[in-house]
Short mmCIF file of C-alpha atoms in Angstrom, two decimals:
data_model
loop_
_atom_site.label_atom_id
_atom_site.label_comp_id
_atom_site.label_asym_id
_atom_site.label_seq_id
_atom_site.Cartn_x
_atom_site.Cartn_y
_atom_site.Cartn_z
CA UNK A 29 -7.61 57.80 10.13
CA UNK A 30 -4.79 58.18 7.66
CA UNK A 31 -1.89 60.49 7.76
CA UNK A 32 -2.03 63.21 5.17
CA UNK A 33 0.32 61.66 2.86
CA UNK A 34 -1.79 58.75 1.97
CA UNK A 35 -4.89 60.58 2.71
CA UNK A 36 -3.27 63.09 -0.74
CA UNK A 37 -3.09 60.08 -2.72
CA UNK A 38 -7.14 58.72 -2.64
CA UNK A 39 -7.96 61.47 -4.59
CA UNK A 40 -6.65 59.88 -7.89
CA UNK A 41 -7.87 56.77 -7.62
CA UNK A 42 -11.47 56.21 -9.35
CA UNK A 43 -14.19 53.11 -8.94
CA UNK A 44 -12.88 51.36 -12.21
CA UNK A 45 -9.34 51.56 -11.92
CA UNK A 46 -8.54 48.05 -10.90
CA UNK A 47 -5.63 48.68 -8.69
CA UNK A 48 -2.25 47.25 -6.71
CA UNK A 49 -0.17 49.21 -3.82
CA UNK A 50 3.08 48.13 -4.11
CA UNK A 51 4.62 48.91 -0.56
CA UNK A 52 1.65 48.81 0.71
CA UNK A 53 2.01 50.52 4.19
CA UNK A 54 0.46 48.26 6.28
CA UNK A 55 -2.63 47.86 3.92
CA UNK A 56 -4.20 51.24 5.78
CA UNK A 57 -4.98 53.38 2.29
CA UNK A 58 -6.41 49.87 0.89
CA UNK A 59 -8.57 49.64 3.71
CA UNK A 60 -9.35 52.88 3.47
CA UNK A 61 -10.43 52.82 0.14
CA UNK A 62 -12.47 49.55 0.13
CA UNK A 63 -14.03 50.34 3.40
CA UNK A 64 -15.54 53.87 1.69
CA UNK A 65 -16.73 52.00 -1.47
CA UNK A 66 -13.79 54.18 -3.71
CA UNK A 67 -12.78 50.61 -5.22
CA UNK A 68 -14.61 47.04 -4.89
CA UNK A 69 -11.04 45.07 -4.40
CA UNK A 70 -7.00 45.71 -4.66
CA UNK A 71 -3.79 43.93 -4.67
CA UNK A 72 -1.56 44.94 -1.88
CA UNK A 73 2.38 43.62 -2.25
CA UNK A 74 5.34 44.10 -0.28
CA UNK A 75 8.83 42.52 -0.81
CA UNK A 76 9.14 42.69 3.19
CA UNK A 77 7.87 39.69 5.10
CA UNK A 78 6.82 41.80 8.15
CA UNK A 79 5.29 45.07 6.45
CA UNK A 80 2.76 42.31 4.32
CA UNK A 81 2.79 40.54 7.65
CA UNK A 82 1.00 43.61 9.70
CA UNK A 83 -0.87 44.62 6.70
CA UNK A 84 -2.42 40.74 6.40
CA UNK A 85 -3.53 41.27 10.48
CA UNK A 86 -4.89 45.24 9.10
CA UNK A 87 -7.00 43.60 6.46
CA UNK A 88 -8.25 40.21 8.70
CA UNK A 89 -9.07 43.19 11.43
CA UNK A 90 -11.53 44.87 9.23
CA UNK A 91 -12.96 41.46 7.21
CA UNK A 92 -11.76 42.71 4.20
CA UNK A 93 -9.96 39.02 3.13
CA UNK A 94 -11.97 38.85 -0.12
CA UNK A 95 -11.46 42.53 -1.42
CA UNK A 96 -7.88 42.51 -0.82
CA UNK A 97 -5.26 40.08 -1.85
CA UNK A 98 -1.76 40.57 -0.16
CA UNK A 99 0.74 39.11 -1.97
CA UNK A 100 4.79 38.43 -1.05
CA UNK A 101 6.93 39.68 -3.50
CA UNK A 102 8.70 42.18 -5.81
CA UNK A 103 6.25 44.87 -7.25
CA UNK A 104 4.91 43.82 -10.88
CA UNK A 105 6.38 40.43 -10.02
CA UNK A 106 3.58 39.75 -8.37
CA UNK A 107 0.90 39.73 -11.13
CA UNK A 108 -0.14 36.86 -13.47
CA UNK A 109 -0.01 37.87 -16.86
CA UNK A 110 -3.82 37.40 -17.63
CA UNK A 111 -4.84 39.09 -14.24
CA UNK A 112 -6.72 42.40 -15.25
CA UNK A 113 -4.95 45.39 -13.59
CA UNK A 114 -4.17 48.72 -14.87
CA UNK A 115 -3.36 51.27 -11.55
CA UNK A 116 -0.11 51.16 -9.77
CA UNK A 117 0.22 52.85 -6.59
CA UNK A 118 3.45 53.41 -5.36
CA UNK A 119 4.22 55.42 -2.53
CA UNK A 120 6.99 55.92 0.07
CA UNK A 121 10.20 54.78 -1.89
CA UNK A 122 13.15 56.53 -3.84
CA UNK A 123 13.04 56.68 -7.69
CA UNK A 124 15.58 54.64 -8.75
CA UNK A 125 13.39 51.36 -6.55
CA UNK A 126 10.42 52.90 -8.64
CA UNK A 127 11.92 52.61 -11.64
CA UNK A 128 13.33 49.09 -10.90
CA UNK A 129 9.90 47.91 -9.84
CA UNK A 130 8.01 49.07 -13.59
CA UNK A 131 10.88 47.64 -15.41
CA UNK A 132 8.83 44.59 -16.16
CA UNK A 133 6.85 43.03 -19.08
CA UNK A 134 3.51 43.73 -17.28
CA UNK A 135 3.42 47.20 -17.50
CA UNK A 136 1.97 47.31 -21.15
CA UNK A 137 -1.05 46.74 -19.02
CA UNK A 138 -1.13 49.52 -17.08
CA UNK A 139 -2.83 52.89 -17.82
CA UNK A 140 -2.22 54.84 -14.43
CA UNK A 141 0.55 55.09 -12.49
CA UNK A 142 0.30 56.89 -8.69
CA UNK A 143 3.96 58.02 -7.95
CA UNK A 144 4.85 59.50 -4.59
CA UNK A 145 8.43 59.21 -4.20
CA UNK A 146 11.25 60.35 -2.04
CA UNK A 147 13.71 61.94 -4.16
CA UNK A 148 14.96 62.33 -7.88
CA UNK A 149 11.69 63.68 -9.12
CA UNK A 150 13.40 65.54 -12.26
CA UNK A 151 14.88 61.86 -12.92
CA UNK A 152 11.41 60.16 -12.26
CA UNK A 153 9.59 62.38 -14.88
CA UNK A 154 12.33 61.81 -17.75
CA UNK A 155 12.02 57.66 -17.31
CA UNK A 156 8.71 57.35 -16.96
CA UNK A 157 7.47 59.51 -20.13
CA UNK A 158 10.13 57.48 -21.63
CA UNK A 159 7.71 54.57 -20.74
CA UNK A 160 4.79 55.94 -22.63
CA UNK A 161 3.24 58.27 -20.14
CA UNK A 162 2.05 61.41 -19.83
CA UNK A 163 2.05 63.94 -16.36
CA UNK A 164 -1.63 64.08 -15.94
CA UNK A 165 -1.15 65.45 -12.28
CA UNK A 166 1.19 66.85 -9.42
CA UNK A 167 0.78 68.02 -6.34
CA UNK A 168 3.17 69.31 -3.20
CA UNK A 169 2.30 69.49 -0.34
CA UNK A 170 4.09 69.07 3.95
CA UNK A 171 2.88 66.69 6.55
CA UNK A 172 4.43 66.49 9.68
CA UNK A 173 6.97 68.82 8.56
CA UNK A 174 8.62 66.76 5.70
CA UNK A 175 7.84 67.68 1.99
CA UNK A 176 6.21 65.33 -0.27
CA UNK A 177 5.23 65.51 -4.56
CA UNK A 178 2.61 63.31 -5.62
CA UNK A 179 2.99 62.77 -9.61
CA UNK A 180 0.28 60.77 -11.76
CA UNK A 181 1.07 59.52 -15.09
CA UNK A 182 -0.90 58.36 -17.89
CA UNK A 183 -0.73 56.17 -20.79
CA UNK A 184 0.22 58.89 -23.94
CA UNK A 185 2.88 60.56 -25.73
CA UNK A 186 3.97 64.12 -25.21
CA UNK A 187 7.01 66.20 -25.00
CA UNK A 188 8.15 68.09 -22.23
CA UNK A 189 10.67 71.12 -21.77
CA UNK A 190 13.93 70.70 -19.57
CA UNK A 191 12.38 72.62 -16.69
CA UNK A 192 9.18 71.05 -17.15
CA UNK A 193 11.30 67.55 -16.19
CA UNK A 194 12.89 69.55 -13.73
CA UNK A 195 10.01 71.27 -11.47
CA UNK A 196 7.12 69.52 -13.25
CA UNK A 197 4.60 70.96 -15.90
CA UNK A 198 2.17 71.63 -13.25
CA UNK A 199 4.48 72.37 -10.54
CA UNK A 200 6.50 74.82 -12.42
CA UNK A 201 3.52 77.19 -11.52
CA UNK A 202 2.74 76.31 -8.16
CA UNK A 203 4.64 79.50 -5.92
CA UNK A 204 4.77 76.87 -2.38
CA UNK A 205 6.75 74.79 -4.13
CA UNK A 206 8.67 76.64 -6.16
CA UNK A 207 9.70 78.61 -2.98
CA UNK A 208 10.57 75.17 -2.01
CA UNK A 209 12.89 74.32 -4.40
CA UNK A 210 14.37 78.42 -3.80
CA UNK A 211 15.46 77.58 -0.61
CA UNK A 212 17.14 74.22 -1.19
CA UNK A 213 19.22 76.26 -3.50
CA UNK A 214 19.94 79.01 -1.17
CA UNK A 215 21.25 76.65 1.47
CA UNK A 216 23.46 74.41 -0.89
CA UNK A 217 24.76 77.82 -2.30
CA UNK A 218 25.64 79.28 0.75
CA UNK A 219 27.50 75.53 1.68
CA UNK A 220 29.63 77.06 -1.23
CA UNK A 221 32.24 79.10 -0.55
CA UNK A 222 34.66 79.09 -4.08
CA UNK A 223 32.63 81.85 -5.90
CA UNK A 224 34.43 80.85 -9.16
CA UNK A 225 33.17 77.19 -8.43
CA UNK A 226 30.91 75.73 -11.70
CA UNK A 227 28.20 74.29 -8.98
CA UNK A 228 28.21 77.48 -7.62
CA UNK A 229 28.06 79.43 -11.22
CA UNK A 230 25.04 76.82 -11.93
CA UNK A 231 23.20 76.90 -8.55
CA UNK A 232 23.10 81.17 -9.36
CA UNK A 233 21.44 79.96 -12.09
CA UNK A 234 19.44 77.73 -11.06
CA UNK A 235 18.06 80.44 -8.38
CA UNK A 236 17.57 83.27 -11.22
CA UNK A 237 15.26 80.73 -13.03
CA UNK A 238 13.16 79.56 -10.22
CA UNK A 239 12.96 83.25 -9.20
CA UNK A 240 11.20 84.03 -12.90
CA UNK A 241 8.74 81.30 -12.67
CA UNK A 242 7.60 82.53 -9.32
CA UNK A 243 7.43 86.36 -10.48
CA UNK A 244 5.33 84.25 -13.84
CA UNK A 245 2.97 82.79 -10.95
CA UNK A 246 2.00 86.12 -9.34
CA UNK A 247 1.29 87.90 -12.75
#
């Protein structure tokens, strides 16, 4: 049974896309996924002895040896150059390790990326289109009370508005989380006590925006 947060991500993930889960949690989504016929075989890779360690016993558990390949090392790093692969999962990690893990030669090969990370999202949208991708998805959603965005990007060119870097071009109209992103604002604000301070001047800001797009949503 998977939690909800990888349970979000199989949803993206189609028969062809010939796939590796860097991070891999233990190898339970990969499981998941070859065990219900959603993909024939994945990479799994994990920079952490251990984590590959208990996902290697997961995967020898079910008899899945030949559909998944668990692999020691850093992300892309990984992967042979002639090896066919084109998804990258990602999930459960900060931006700035995403962005250090696709800063390699092999992703000119990839098509899809599967982004669930922890923080910086605003900064995670600007670098990645700056890769050669487009936002073909988002999603927000809480599991056991902690708040999660689920971004998918694919190969393409487009250009985005500020906000739509900041909240997301799909997010922007989606009222849960923008009430999300409300209240953050409300609690650093009132962390604030210098009215005159430029944070503050900017977070009042900030709050009037978000506001607008939510009155936009209920139009």
């Amino acid at each position: 049974m998977l939690s909800k947060r990888l349970e979000s991500l199989v949803k993206y993930i189609d028969k062809k896309d010939k796939l590796i889960d860097i991070g891999c949690d233990h190898g339970l989504i990969d499981i998941y996924l070859v065990k219900n016929k959603i993909i024939n075989s994945v990479i799994i890779s994990d920079i952490h002895e251990g984590a590959l360690k208990a996902g290697k016993e997961n995967v020898t558990k079910h008899h899945l040896e030949k559909q998944i390949d668990a692999r020691l090392g850093n992300g892309l790093e990984v992967l042979k150059q002639d090896e066919v692969i084109d998804t990258v999962l990602i999930s459960g990690m900060g931006t700035s390790t995403i962005l250090k893990i696709l800063n390699n030669n092999y992703l000119k090969n990839i098509n899809k990326l599967i982004l669930q990370s922890n923080n910086n999202h605003e900064e995670l949208r600007k670098e990645v289109v700056k890769l050669g991708f487009i936002i073909t998805d988002e999603e927000y959603f809480i599991d056991n009370k902690k708040n999660y965005i689920n971004i998918v990007f694919k190969r393409g060119n487009q250009k985005y508005k500020r906000d739509e870097l900041r909240y997301g071009p799909i997010l922007i109209k989606n009222e849960a989380y923008l009430n999300f992103e409300l209240e953050n604002c409300l609690k650093i604000k009132k962390l604030i006590k210098n009215p005159k301070l430029k944070q503050k001047i900017s977070l009042n800001h900030e709050i009037n925006k978000i506001k607008k797009y939510i009155k936009r949503v209920n139009i």
